[in-house]
Coordinates of C-alpha atoms and ligand atoms in Angstrom, one line a residue:
X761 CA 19.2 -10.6 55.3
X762 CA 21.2 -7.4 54.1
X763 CA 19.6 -4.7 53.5
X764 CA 19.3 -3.3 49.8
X765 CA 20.4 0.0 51.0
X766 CA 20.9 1.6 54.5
X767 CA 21.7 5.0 55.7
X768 CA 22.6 6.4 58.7
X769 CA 22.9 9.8 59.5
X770 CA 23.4 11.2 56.6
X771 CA 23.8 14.7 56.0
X772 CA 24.0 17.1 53.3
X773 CA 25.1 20.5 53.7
X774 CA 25.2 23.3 51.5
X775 CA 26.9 26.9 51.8
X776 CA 25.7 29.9 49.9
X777 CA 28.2 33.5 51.0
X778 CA 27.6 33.3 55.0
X779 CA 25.0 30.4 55.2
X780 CA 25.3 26.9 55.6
X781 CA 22.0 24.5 55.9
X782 CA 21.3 21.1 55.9
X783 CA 19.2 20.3 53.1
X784 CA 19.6 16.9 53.9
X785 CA 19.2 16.5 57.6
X786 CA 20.6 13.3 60.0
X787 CA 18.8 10.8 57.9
X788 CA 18.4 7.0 59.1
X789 CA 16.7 4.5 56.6
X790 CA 16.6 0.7 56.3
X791 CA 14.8 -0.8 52.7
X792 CA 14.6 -4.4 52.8
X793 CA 14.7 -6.2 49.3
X794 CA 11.5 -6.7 47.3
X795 CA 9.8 -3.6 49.5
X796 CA 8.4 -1.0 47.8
X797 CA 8.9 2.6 49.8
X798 CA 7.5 6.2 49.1
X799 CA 8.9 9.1 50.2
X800 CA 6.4 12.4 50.5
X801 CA 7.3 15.4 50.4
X802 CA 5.9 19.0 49.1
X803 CA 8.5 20.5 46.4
X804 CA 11.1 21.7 48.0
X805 CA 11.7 19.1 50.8
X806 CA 15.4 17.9 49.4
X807 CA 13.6 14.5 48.0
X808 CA 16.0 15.3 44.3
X809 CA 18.7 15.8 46.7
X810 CA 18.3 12.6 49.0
X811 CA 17.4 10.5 46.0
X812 CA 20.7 11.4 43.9
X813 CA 22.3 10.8 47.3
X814 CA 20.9 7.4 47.7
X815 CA 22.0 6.9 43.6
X816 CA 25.7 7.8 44.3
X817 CA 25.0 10.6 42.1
X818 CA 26.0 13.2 45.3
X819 CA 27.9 12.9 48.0
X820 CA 27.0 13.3 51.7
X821 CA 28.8 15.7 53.8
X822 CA 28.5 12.8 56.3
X823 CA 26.9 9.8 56.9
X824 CA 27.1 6.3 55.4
X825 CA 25.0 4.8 52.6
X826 CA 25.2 1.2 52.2
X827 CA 23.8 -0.7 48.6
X828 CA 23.6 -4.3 49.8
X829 CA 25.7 -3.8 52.4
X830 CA 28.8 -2.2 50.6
X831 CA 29.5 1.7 51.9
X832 CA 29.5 4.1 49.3
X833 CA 32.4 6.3 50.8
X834 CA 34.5 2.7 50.8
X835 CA 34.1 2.7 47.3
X836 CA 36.8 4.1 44.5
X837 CA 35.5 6.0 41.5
X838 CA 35.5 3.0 39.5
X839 CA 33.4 0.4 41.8
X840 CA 31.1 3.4 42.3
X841 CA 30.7 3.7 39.0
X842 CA 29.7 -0.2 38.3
X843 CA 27.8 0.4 41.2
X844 CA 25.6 2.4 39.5
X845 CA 25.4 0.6 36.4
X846 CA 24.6 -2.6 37.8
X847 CA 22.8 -2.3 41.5
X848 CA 21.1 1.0 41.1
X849 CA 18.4 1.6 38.0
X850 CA 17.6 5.6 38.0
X851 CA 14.0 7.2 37.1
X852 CA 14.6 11.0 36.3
X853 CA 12.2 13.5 37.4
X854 CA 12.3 14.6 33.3
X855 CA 12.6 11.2 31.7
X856 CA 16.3 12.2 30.5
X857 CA 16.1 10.1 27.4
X858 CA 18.2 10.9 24.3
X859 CA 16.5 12.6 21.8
X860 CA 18.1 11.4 18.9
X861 CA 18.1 7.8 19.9
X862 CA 14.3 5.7 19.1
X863 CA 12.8 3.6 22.2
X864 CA 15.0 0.7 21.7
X865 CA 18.5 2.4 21.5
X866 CA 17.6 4.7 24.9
X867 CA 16.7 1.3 26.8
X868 CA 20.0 -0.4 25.5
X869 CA 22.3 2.4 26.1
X870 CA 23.3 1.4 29.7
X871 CA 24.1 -2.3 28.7
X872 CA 26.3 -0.9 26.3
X873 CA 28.5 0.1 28.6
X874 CA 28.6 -3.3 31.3
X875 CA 29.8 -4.7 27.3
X876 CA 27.2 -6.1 26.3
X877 CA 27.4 -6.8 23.0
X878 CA 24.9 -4.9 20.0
X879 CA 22.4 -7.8 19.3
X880 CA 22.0 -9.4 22.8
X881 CA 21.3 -5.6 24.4
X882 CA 19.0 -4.7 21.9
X883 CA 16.9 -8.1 22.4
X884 CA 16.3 -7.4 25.6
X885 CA 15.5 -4.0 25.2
X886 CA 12.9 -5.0 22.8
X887 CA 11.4 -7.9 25.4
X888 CA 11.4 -5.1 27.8
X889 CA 9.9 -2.5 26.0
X890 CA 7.5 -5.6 25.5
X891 CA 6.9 -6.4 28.3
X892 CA 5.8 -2.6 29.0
X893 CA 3.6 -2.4 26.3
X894 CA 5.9 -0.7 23.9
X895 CA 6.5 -3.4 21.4
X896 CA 5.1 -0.9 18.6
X897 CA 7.1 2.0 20.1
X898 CA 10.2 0.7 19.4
X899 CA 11.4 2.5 16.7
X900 CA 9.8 5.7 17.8
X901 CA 12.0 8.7 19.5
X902 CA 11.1 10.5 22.2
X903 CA 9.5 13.3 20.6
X904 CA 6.8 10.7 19.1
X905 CA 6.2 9.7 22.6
X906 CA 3.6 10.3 24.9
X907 CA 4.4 11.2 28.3
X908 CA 3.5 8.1 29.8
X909 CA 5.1 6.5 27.0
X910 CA 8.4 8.0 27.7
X911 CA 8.3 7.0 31.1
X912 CA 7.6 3.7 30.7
X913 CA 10.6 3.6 28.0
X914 CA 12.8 5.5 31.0
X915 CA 11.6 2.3 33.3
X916 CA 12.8 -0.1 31.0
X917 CA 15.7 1.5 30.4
X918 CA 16.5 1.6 34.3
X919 CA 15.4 -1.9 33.9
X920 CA 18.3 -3.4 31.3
X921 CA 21.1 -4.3 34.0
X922 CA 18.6 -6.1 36.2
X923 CA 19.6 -3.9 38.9
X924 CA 18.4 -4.4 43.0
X925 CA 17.0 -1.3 43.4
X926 CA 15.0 1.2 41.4
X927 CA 15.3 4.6 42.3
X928 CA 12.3 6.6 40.8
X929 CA 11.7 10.7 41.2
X930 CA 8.4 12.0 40.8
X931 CA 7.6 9.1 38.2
X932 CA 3.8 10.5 37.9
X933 CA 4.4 14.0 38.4
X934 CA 3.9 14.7 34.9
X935 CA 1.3 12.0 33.4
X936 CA -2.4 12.2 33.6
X937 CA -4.1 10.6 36.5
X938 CA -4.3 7.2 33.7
X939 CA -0.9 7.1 32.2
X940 CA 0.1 7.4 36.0
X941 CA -1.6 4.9 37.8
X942 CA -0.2 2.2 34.9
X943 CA 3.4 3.7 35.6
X944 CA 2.9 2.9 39.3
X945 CA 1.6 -0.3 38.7
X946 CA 4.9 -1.4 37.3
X947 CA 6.4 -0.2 39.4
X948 CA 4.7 -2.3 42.2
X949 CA 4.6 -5.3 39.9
X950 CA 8.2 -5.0 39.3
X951 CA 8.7 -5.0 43.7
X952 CA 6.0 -7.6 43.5
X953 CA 7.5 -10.0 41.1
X954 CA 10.9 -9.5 40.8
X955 CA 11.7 -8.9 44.3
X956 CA 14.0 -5.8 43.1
X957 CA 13.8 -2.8 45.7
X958 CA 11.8 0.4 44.6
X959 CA 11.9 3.8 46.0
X960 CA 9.9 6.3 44.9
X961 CA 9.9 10.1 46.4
X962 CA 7.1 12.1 45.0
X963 CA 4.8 14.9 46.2
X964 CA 1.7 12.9 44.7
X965 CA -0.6 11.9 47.6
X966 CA -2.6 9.4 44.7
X967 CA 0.1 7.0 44.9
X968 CA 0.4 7.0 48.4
X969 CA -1.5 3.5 49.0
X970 CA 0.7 1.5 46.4
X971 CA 3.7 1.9 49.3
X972 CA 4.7 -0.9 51.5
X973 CA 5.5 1.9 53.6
X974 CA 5.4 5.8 53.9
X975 CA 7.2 8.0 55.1
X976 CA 7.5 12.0 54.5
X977 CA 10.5 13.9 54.2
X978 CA 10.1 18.4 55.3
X979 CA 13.0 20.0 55.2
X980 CA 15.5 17.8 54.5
X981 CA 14.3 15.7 57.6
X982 CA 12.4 11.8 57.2
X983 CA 10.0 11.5 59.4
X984 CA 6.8 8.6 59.6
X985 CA 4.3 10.7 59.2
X986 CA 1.9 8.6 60.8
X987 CA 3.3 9.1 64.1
X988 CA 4.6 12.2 63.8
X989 CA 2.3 14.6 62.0
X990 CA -1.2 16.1 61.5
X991 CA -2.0 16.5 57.8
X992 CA -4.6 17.7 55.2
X993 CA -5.3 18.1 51.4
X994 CA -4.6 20.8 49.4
X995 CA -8.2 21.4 47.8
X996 CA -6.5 23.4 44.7
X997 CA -3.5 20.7 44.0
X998 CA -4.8 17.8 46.0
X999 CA -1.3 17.4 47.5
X1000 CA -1.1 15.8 51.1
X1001 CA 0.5 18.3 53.2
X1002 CA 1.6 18.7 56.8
X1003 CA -1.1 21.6 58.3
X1004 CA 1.3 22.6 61.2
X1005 CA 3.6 24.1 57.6
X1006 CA 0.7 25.0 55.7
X1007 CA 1.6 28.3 53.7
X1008 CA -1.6 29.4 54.3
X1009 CA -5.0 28.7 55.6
X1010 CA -8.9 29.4 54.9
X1011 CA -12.6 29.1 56.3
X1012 CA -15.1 27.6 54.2
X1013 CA -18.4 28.3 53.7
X1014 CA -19.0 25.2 56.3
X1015 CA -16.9 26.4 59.0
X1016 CA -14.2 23.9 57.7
X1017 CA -10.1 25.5 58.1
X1018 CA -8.6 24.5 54.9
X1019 CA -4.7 24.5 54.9
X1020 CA -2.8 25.3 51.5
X1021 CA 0.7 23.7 50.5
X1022 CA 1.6 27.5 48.3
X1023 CA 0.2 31.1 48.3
X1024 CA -0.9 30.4 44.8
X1025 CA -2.8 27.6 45.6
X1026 CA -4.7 30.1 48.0
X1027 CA -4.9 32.6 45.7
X1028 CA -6.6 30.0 43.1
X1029 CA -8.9 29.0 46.0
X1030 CA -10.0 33.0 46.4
X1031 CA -11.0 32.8 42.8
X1032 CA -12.8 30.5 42.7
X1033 CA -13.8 29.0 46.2
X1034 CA -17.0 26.9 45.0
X1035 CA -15.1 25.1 42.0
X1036 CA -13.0 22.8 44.0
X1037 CA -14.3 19.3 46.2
X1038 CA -13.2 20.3 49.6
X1039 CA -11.7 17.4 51.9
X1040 CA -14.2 15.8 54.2
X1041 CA -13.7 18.0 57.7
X1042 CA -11.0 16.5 60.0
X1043 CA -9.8 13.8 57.8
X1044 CA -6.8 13.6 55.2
X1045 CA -8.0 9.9 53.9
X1046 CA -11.0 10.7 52.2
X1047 CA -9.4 12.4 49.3
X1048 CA -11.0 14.2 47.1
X1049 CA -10.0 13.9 43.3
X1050 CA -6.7 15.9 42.0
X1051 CA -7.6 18.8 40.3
X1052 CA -4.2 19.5 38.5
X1053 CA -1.3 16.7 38.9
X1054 CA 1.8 19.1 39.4
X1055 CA 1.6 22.5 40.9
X1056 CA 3.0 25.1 38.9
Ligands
LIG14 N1 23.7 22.5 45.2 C1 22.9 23.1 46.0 N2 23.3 24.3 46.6 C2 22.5 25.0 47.4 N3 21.2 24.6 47.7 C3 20.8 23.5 47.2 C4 21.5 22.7 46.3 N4 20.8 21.6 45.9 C5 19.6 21.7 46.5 N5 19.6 22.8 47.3 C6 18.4 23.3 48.1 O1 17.4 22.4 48.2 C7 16.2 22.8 47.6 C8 15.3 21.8 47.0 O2 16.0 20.6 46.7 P1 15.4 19.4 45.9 O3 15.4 19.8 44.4 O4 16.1 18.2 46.3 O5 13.9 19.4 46.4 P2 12.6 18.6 45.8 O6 11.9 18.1 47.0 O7 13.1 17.5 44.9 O8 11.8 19.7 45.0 P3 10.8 19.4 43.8 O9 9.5 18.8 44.4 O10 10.5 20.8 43.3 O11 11.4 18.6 42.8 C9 16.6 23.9 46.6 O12 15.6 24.8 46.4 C10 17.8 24.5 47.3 O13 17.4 25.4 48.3
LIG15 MG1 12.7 17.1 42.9

């Protein structure tokens, strides 16, 4: 079976004056079709950047990625570019929808350009934005839109060329702990029933079961975290993070060491220490409830 998408070794460098680091470090990766894989990471750890790697949106300093089985670098501007529009469906981290355009017109815009014609694109935007529980948000723009809304109109959208792999960036990040569980269950129904490929990075340990697998990315570098790392909840954020990089750490009153993904998160714990659930002592599963979904 080939692979929906396989990289190996790929790197990203970039140079500021005197410096160059990799922010995308020697990465090896294999997604099987119909699988369903999260990525982890705290913000900061290069997921944007591997993700528009993995989209042919950027290009690795070295490295290959394959989209069922075809190398990227083999590729000429214009197969990339079909590429894109017909293998690859994108989930931004900000929705990225046109504002001027209602629900139905955002969905259809890619098919518009694989030449579809009007009418048939815009039926099945509307039996997508159906099938997503839009129908009566059809004619709605963007600003009318609730978040979750908006992102399930961005699914549908990366949806309309029945692509074999769905690339999604922080698709909860910015919903309420409601509007972001439904978004993740379509996400797993669409791996589920459709067999397409969906990979999801996100810093939002409440998802983290819906994977087929998880891994974590730090620094640029993918690691299983299972096998490789020690980690812990953020009490403040209720992000999973790895406590050998915590940015900083505390006692509780019960002798427990809580670690902290950020400074401010410490510094909200100091204010308040007995407002937030703490994490049962020694153990990252039992997770305690997220007190705010995105840290700011
Ligand atoms: N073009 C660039 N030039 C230099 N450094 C870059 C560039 N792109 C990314 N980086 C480095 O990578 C860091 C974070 O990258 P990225 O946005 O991929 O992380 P992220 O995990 O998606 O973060 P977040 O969770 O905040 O979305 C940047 O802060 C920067 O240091
Ligand atoms: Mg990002």
């Amino acid at each position: 079976m080939t692979p929906v998408l396989s990289l190996e070794a790929v790197t990203k460098t970039f140079t500021t004056g005197s410096t160059t680091i990799a922010a995308v470090d020697h990465i090896d990766l294999t997604v099987d079709p119909g699988e369903l894989v999260i990525i982890m990471g705290p913000s900061g750890s290069r997921k944007s950047t591997l993700l528009q790697i993995i989209g042919a949106l950027l290009s690795p300093t070295s490295g290959t990625v394959s989209i069922n089985g075809r190398p990227l670098g083999s590729l000429t501007h214009r197969e990339l570019a079909d590429l894109r529009l017909h293998d690859i469906g994108f989930i931004f981290q900000g929705f990225n929808l046109l504002d001027a355009l209602n629900a139905t017109d955002n969905v259809a815009a890619p098919a518009a350009l694989t030449g579809m014609k009007r009418s048939a694109r815009r039926l099945r935007a509307q039996v997508l934005l159906d099938q997503l529980d839009l129908a009566d948000r059809s004619h709605h723009r963007p600003d009318q839109l609730s978040g979750g809304e908006k992102q399930r109109v961005a699914i549908a959208r990366a949806l309309i060329n029945n692509p074999s792999l769905i690339l999604a960036d922080e698709p909860t990040a910015n919903l309420d702990a409601a509007s972001g569980y439904q978004v993740l269950h379509l996400l797993q129904d669409i791996a589920a029933a459709t067999g397409k490929t969906v990979l999801i990075v996100t810093h939002d340990h409440r998802i983290a079961d819906a994977a087929d697998r998880l891994l974590w990315l730090t620094d640029g570098v993918l690691h299983d975290r299972h096998a490789d790392f020690a980690t812990a909840i953020d009490p403040v954020c209720g992000m999973e993070i790895l406590i050998e990089r915590a940015a900083a750490t505390r006692t509780s009153g019960d002798s427990q060491t809580l670690s902290f993904c950020s400074q401010l998160c410490a510094d909200k714990y100091d204010l308040r220490p007995n407002f937030y659930d703490l994490p049962q002592a020694g153990s990252a599963v039992n997770r305690p409830p997220i007190n705010h979904p995105q840290r700011s």
